């Protein structure tokens, strides 16, 4: 009996973890999308009495485009390719197979196979194929014109509306697959050397062998964020403000290169945050910036090149950079003072200026600097404290 009750529970999905704002955003988007699709189709066609100006599968497409725009099933090629492919197959099935139920079954099944092959799986396309077969005399009279109007036209209009609306409401669309930074060595990125990596995820997805309604990179991001959340729980609430250096040496955009270099030498540091008059961070200058712009990667004549580069030019015009703002890295990667130290790991492992990260407050004003050494020390002592707590509790 318990197994039967457990089986019945599977009929009801888990509660969707989406707030009311996102639900309202999706609903308004679908309303605008369907309204625009219908009105524009009528405007283009003129006479809406001879052909359907809006087909039912567009309602299902609207759900995907506005409620789950990051889904692989809702991307532009999935919408256009899936719907037009299904329409072609549906019309062909209706013409060549006289038995409607058989024609409907063949149309839907072939559409699925074709969408797999063309990498344009779009669930509403199954309804498009069905509509082409069972839509009645009006649709049958259109023949293959049904593929262009209303199917392709409806699909194109609602897709354009989705692109405009989703991006206007801060939901990037189409969903871009994030590619990892190019590695010069065969080693995997530092942030992926612990926990799972891309190869692990690929292996699991291959074993799962089912279509997921979430992109691979989104799934990887969610899993990595879950790992980060677990690390936060294990290490406790240690934030950047707890480990950062507060007495920070900084420069401004117009600081002379010679002065900036002397500050680095005097304080034995390798990076200086660049701030404006309100102490907001506008960039960062490191030893690497000096080496890059002075062509110091080639060590021949190192000292002479460096001196010539940082030496101030006293003429009215100069062919070389003179101030910090001309060679700094901008925008600078920053961390917030209330950010958990675990969140520093991907920042330090994925950025070029990874040894030093300026720390800012909620108004992006400079309040400190955190280095890799600070992070390593905090992780070590946090882990030791955690183990001691576990030892005392046991």
Coordinates of C-alpha atoms in Angstrom, one line a residue:
X1 CA 0.0 0.0 0.0
X2 CA 2.8 2.4 0.8
X3 CA 4.5 1.7 -2.5
X4 CA 1.2 2.5 -4.2
X5 CA 0.9 5.8 -2.3
X6 CA 4.4 6.6 -3.3
X7 CA 3.6 5.9 -6.9
X8 CA 0.6 8.2 -6.7
X9 CA 2.7 11.0 -5.3
X10 CA 4.7 10.9 -8.5
X11 CA 1.6 12.3 -10.3
X12 CA 2.1 15.6 -8.6
X13 CA 5.3 17.5 -9.4
X14 CA 7.3 19.2 -6.7
X15 CA 6.6 22.9 -5.9
X16 CA 8.3 25.2 -8.4
X17 CA 10.9 27.3 -6.7
X18 CA 10.0 30.5 -8.6
X19 CA 8.9 33.7 -7.0
X20 CA 5.7 35.7 -7.9
X21 CA 7.6 38.3 -9.9
X22 CA 9.0 35.6 -12.3
X23 CA 5.5 34.0 -12.6
X24 CA 4.0 37.4 -13.5
X25 CA 6.8 38.1 -15.9
X26 CA 6.2 34.8 -17.8
X27 CA 2.4 35.4 -17.9
X28 CA 2.6 38.9 -19.2
X29 CA 5.2 37.8 -21.8
X30 CA 3.0 35.0 -23.1
X31 CA 0.1 37.5 -23.3
X32 CA 2.1 39.9 -25.4
X33 CA 3.6 37.2 -27.5
X34 CA 0.3 35.6 -28.5
X35 CA -1.4 38.9 -29.0
X36 CA 1.4 40.2 -31.3
X37 CA 1.6 37.0 -33.2
X38 CA -2.1 37.0 -34.0
X39 CA -2.4 40.7 -34.8
X40 CA 0.7 40.8 -37.0
X41 CA -0.3 37.6 -38.9
X42 CA -3.7 39.2 -39.6
X43 CA -2.0 42.4 -40.7
X44 CA 0.3 40.5 -43.1
X45 CA -2.4 38.1 -44.5
X46 CA -5.2 40.6 -44.6
X47 CA -8.1 38.2 -44.9
X48 CA -8.2 36.0 -41.8
X49 CA -11.3 34.1 -42.9
X50 CA -9.6 31.8 -45.3
X51 CA -6.7 30.5 -43.2
X52 CA -6.2 30.2 -39.4
X53 CA -4.2 33.3 -38.3
X54 CA -3.1 31.6 -35.1
X55 CA -2.6 27.9 -34.4
X56 CA -3.1 26.2 -31.0
X57 CA 0.5 24.9 -30.7
X58 CA 1.7 28.5 -30.4
X59 CA 0.2 28.5 -26.9
X60 CA 2.5 25.7 -26.0
X61 CA 5.5 27.5 -27.6
X62 CA 4.6 30.6 -25.5
X63 CA 4.9 28.6 -22.3
X64 CA 8.5 27.5 -23.2
X65 CA 9.6 30.8 -24.7
X66 CA 8.4 33.0 -21.8
X67 CA 8.3 30.7 -18.8
X68 CA 11.5 28.6 -19.4
X69 CA 13.5 30.7 -22.0
X70 CA 16.8 29.0 -21.0
X71 CA 15.5 25.5 -21.9
X72 CA 17.2 23.8 -24.8
X73 CA 13.6 23.1 -26.1
X74 CA 12.9 26.8 -26.3
X75 CA 15.9 28.1 -28.3
X76 CA 15.3 29.8 -31.7
X77 CA 16.3 26.8 -33.9
X78 CA 14.2 24.5 -31.7
X79 CA 11.1 26.7 -32.3
X80 CA 11.6 27.5 -36.0
X81 CA 13.2 24.2 -37.0
X82 CA 10.9 22.0 -34.9
X83 CA 7.6 23.6 -36.0
X84 CA 8.4 23.9 -39.7
X85 CA 9.8 20.3 -39.8
X86 CA 6.7 19.0 -38.1
X87 CA 4.5 20.9 -40.4
X88 CA 6.1 19.5 -43.5
X89 CA 5.9 16.0 -42.2
X90 CA 2.3 16.5 -41.0
X91 CA 1.1 17.8 -44.4
X92 CA 2.9 15.0 -46.2
X93 CA 1.3 12.4 -44.0
X94 CA -2.1 13.9 -44.5
X95 CA -1.7 13.8 -48.3
X96 CA -0.2 10.3 -48.5
X97 CA -2.1 8.4 -45.7
X98 CA -5.9 8.4 -46.1
X99 CA -6.6 6.9 -42.6
X100 CA -6.5 9.9 -40.2
X101 CA -5.5 8.1 -37.0
X102 CA -2.7 6.4 -38.8
X103 CA -1.6 9.6 -40.5
X104 CA -1.6 11.4 -37.2
X105 CA 0.5 8.7 -35.5
X106 CA 3.0 8.6 -38.3
X107 CA 3.3 12.4 -38.5
X108 CA 4.0 12.8 -34.8
X109 CA 6.5 9.9 -34.6
X110 CA 8.4 10.9 -37.7
X111 CA 8.5 14.5 -36.4
X112 CA 10.1 13.4 -33.2
X113 CA 12.7 11.3 -35.1
X114 CA 13.4 14.2 -37.4
X115 CA 13.7 16.7 -34.6
X116 CA 16.3 14.5 -32.9
X117 CA 18.3 14.3 -36.1
X118 CA 18.1 18.0 -36.7
X119 CA 18.7 19.0 -33.1
X120 CA 15.5 21.0 -32.9
X121 CA 13.3 19.2 -30.3
X122 CA 10.4 21.4 -29.5
X123 CA 7.4 19.7 -27.8
X124 CA 4.7 22.0 -29.3
X125 CA 5.9 20.8 -32.7
X126 CA 4.2 17.4 -32.1
X127 CA 0.9 19.4 -31.9
X128 CA 1.9 21.2 -35.2
X129 CA 2.2 17.8 -36.9
X130 CA -1.2 16.7 -35.4
X131 CA -2.8 19.9 -36.5
X132 CA -1.6 19.4 -40.1
X133 CA -3.4 16.0 -40.2
X134 CA -6.5 16.7 -38.1
X135 CA -7.0 20.4 -38.6
X136 CA -9.9 20.0 -41.0
X137 CA -10.7 21.0 -44.6
X138 CA -9.4 24.6 -44.3
X139 CA -5.9 23.4 -43.3
X140 CA -6.0 20.5 -45.8
X141 CA -6.9 22.9 -48.6
X142 CA -3.7 24.9 -47.9
X143 CA -1.5 22.0 -48.6
X144 CA 2.2 22.9 -48.1
X145 CA 1.3 26.6 -47.8
X146 CA 0.3 25.7 -44.2
X147 CA 4.1 25.3 -43.5
X148 CA 4.7 28.9 -44.3
X149 CA 1.5 30.5 -43.1
X150 CA 0.6 30.2 -40.4
X151 CA 3.2 27.8 -39.0
X152 CA 6.5 29.5 -40.0
X153 CA 5.1 33.0 -39.8
X154 CA 3.6 32.4 -36.3
X155 CA 6.8 30.8 -35.1
X156 CA 8.9 33.7 -36.4
X157 CA 6.8 36.4 -34.9
X158 CA 6.5 34.9 -31.4
X159 CA 10.2 34.2 -31.4
X160 CA 11.0 37.8 -32.2
X161 CA 8.7 39.0 -29.4
X162 CA 10.4 36.5 -27.0
X163 CA 13.8 37.8 -27.9
X164 CA 12.8 41.4 -27.2
X165 CA 10.7 40.7 -24.1
X166 CA 13.0 38.3 -22.4
X167 CA 16.1 40.5 -22.8
X168 CA 14.1 43.6 -21.7
X169 CA 13.1 41.7 -18.5
X170 CA 16.7 40.6 -17.8
X171 CA 16.3 37.0 -19.0
X172 CA 19.1 36.6 -21.6
X173 CA 17.7 35.0 -24.7
X174 CA 18.7 33.1 -26.8
X175 CA 20.5 31.2 -24.1
X176 CA 24.3 31.3 -24.8
X177 CA 26.3 28.2 -23.9
X178 CA 29.3 29.4 -21.8
X179 CA 32.5 27.9 -22.9
X180 CA 35.5 27.5 -20.5
X181 CA 38.5 29.7 -21.1
X182 CA 41.2 28.4 -23.4
X183 CA 43.9 26.5 -21.6
X184 CA 47.5 26.5 -22.8
X185 CA 48.2 23.3 -20.9
X186 CA 46.4 19.9 -20.6
X187 CA 45.5 20.5 -17.0
X188 CA 41.9 21.1 -16.2
X189 CA 41.0 24.6 -14.7
X190 CA 41.9 25.0 -11.1
X191 CA 38.3 25.5 -9.9
X192 CA 37.4 22.1 -11.4
X193 CA 40.2 20.0 -9.8
X194 CA 38.1 19.3 -6.8
X195 CA 34.6 17.9 -6.9
X196 CA 33.2 17.0 -10.3
X197 CA 34.5 18.2 -13.6
X198 CA 33.1 18.4 -17.1
X199 CA 34.1 14.9 -18.0
X200 CA 32.2 13.5 -15.0
X201 CA 29.1 15.4 -16.0
X202 CA 29.3 14.2 -19.6
X203 CA 29.6 10.6 -18.4
X204 CA 26.6 10.9 -16.1
X205 CA 24.5 12.5 -18.8
X206 CA 25.5 9.7 -21.2
X207 CA 24.4 7.1 -18.6
X208 CA 21.2 9.0 -17.9
X209 CA 20.3 8.8 -21.7
X210 CA 17.3 11.0 -21.6
X211 CA 16.5 14.5 -22.8
X212 CA 16.8 17.1 -20.0
X213 CA 14.8 20.3 -20.1
X214 CA 17.9 22.2 -18.9
X215 CA 21.0 23.1 -20.8
X216 CA 24.2 21.3 -20.0
X217 CA 26.0 24.5 -18.9
X218 CA 23.1 25.5 -16.7
X219 CA 23.1 22.1 -15.1
X220 CA 26.8 22.3 -14.4
X221 CA 26.4 25.8 -12.9
X222 CA 23.6 24.6 -10.6
X223 CA 25.7 21.7 -9.4
X224 CA 28.7 23.9 -8.8
X225 CA 26.6 26.4 -6.9
X226 CA 25.3 23.5 -4.8
X227 CA 28.9 22.5 -4.0
X228 CA 29.7 26.0 -3.1
X229 CA 26.6 26.1 -0.8
X230 CA 27.8 22.9 0.9
X231 CA 31.3 24.4 1.4
X232 CA 29.8 27.5 3.0
X233 CA 27.9 25.3 5.4
X234 CA 31.0 23.3 6.3
X235 CA 33.3 26.3 6.7
X236 CA 30.9 28.6 8.5
X237 CA 30.1 32.2 7.7
X238 CA 33.6 33.6 7.0
X239 CA 33.3 36.6 4.7
X240 CA 35.7 38.8 2.8
X241 CA 35.6 41.5 5.5
X242 CA 37.0 39.0 8.0
X243 CA 40.1 38.2 6.0
X244 CA 40.9 41.3 3.9
X245 CA 43.7 43.8 4.3
X246 CA 42.0 47.1 5.3
X247 CA 45.0 49.5 5.0
X248 CA 45.1 49.4 1.2
X249 CA 47.6 51.3 -0.9
X250 CA 45.7 52.6 -4.0
X251 CA 46.3 55.0 -7.0
X252 CA 44.1 57.1 -9.3
X253 CA 43.8 57.1 -13.0
X254 CA 46.3 60.0 -13.4
X255 CA 49.0 58.6 -11.1
X256 CA 52.3 58.5 -13.0
X257 CA 53.6 55.0 -13.9
X258 CA 56.9 55.8 -12.1
X259 CA 55.1 56.7 -8.9
X260 CA 52.9 53.6 -9.1
X261 CA 56.0 51.4 -9.6
X262 CA 57.7 53.0 -6.6
X263 CA 54.7 52.3 -4.4
X264 CA 54.7 48.7 -5.4
X265 CA 58.4 48.4 -4.6
X266 CA 58.1 50.4 -1.3
X267 CA 55.2 48.3 0.0
X268 CA 56.4 45.1 -1.5
X269 CA 53.0 44.4 -3.3
X270 CA 52.2 43.3 -6.8
X271 CA 48.9 45.1 -7.4
X272 CA 47.3 48.5 -6.8
X273 CA 43.6 49.2 -7.1
X274 CA 42.8 52.2 -9.2
X275 CA 40.0 54.4 -7.7
X276 CA 38.1 57.6 -8.6
X277 CA 37.4 60.6 -6.3
X278 CA 34.6 58.7 -4.6
X279 CA 36.9 55.7 -3.9
X280 CA 35.0 53.6 -6.4
X281 CA 37.2 51.0 -8.0
X282 CA 37.7 51.7 -11.7
X283 CA 40.5 49.2 -12.4
X284 CA 43.6 47.5 -11.1
X285 CA 47.3 47.8 -12.1
X286 CA 49.7 44.9 -11.6
X287 CA 53.3 44.0 -12.3
X288 CA 51.9 42.0 -15.2
X289 CA 50.5 45.2 -16.7
X290 CA 54.0 46.8 -16.6
X291 CA 55.6 43.8 -18.1
X292 CA 53.1 43.5 -20.9
X293 CA 53.3 47.2 -22.0
X294 CA 57.1 47.5 -21.6
X295 CA 57.7 44.3 -23.6
X296 CA 59.4 42.7 -20.6
X297 CA 58.3 39.2 -21.5
X298 CA 61.7 39.1 -23.3
X299 CA 64.3 39.3 -20.6
X300 CA 67.1 40.8 -22.7
X301 CA 67.6 44.4 -21.5
X302 CA 65.0 44.0 -18.7
X303 CA 66.2 46.8 -16.4
X304 CA 66.8 49.3 -19.2
X305 CA 63.3 48.6 -20.7
X306 CA 61.6 49.0 -17.4
X307 CA 63.4 52.3 -16.6
X308 CA 62.6 53.7 -20.0
X309 CA 59.0 52.7 -19.7
X310 CA 58.2 54.1 -16.3
X311 CA 60.4 57.2 -16.7
X312 CA 58.2 60.3 -17.0
X313 CA 58.3 62.1 -20.3
X314 CA 58.7 65.9 -19.9
X315 CA 57.6 66.9 -23.3
X316 CA 54.1 68.0 -24.2
X317 CA 53.3 64.8 -26.2
X318 CA 54.4 61.2 -25.6
X319 CA 54.3 58.0 -27.7
X320 CA 54.2 55.8 -24.7
X321 CA 51.8 55.4 -21.7
X322 CA 52.5 57.9 -18.9
X323 CA 49.8 57.3 -16.3
X324 CA 48.2 54.3 -14.6
X325 CA 44.9 54.6 -16.4
X326 CA 46.6 53.9 -19.7
X327 CA 47.7 50.4 -18.8
X328 CA 45.4 49.3 -16.0
X329 CA 43.1 46.3 -16.3
X330 CA 39.5 47.6 -16.4
X331 CA 37.0 46.8 -15.3
X332 CA 38.6 45.2 -12.3
X333 CA 37.2 42.0 -10.8
X334 CA 36.0 42.9 -7.3
X335 CA 34.5 41.2 -4.3
X336 CA 31.9 42.5 -1.9
X337 CA 32.8 42.8 1.8
X338 CA 29.9 40.6 2.8
X339 CA 30.7 37.9 0.2
X340 CA 31.5 34.5 1.6
X341 CA 35.2 33.5 1.0
X342 CA 34.1 30.4 -0.9
X343 CA 32.9 32.7 -3.7
X344 CA 36.4 34.0 -4.1
X345 CA 37.6 30.6 -5.4
X346 CA 36.1 30.9 -8.9
X347 CA 37.1 34.6 -9.1
X348 CA 40.7 33.9 -8.3
X349 CA 41.0 30.9 -10.6
X350 CA 39.2 32.3 -13.6
X351 CA 40.6 35.8 -13.8
X352 CA 44.0 37.0 -15.1
X353 CA 44.6 39.3 -12.1
X354 CA 43.9 36.4 -9.8
X355 CA 46.3 37.0 -6.9
X356 CA 44.7 40.3 -5.7
X357 CA 41.0 41.2 -5.6
X358 CA 39.8 44.6 -4.4
X359 CA 37.0 44.4 -1.9
X360 CA 34.2 47.0 -2.1
X361 CA 31.1 47.9 -0.1
X362 CA 27.5 48.1 -1.4
X363 CA 28.3 51.4 -3.1
X364 CA 31.4 49.8 -4.8
X365 CA 33.8 51.9 -2.7
X366 CA 37.2 50.4 -1.9
X367 CA 37.3 49.0 1.6
X368 CA 40.0 46.3 1.4
X369 CA 42.1 43.9 -0.6
X370 CA 42.1 40.1 -0.5
X371 CA 44.9 37.9 -1.8
X372 CA 45.3 34.2 -2.5
X373 CA 47.4 34.0 0.7
X374 CA 44.5 35.4 2.7
X375 CA 42.1 32.9 1.2
X376 CA 44.4 29.9 1.7
X377 CA 45.0 30.9 5.3
X378 CA 41.2 31.4 6.0
X379 CA 40.3 28.1 4.4
X380 CA 42.9 26.3 6.4
X381 CA 42.0 27.8 9.8
X382 CA 38.3 27.6 9.0
X383 CA 38.7 23.8 8.3
X384 CA 40.7 23.3 11.4
X385 CA 38.1 25.1 13.5
X386 CA 35.4 23.0 11.9
X387 CA 37.2 19.7 12.6
X388 CA 37.7 20.8 16.2
X389 CA 34.0 21.5 16.5
X390 CA 33.1 18.1 15.1
X391 CA 35.6 16.5 17.5
X392 CA 34.1 18.3 20.6
X393 CA 30.6 17.4 19.5
X394 CA 31.4 13.7 19.1

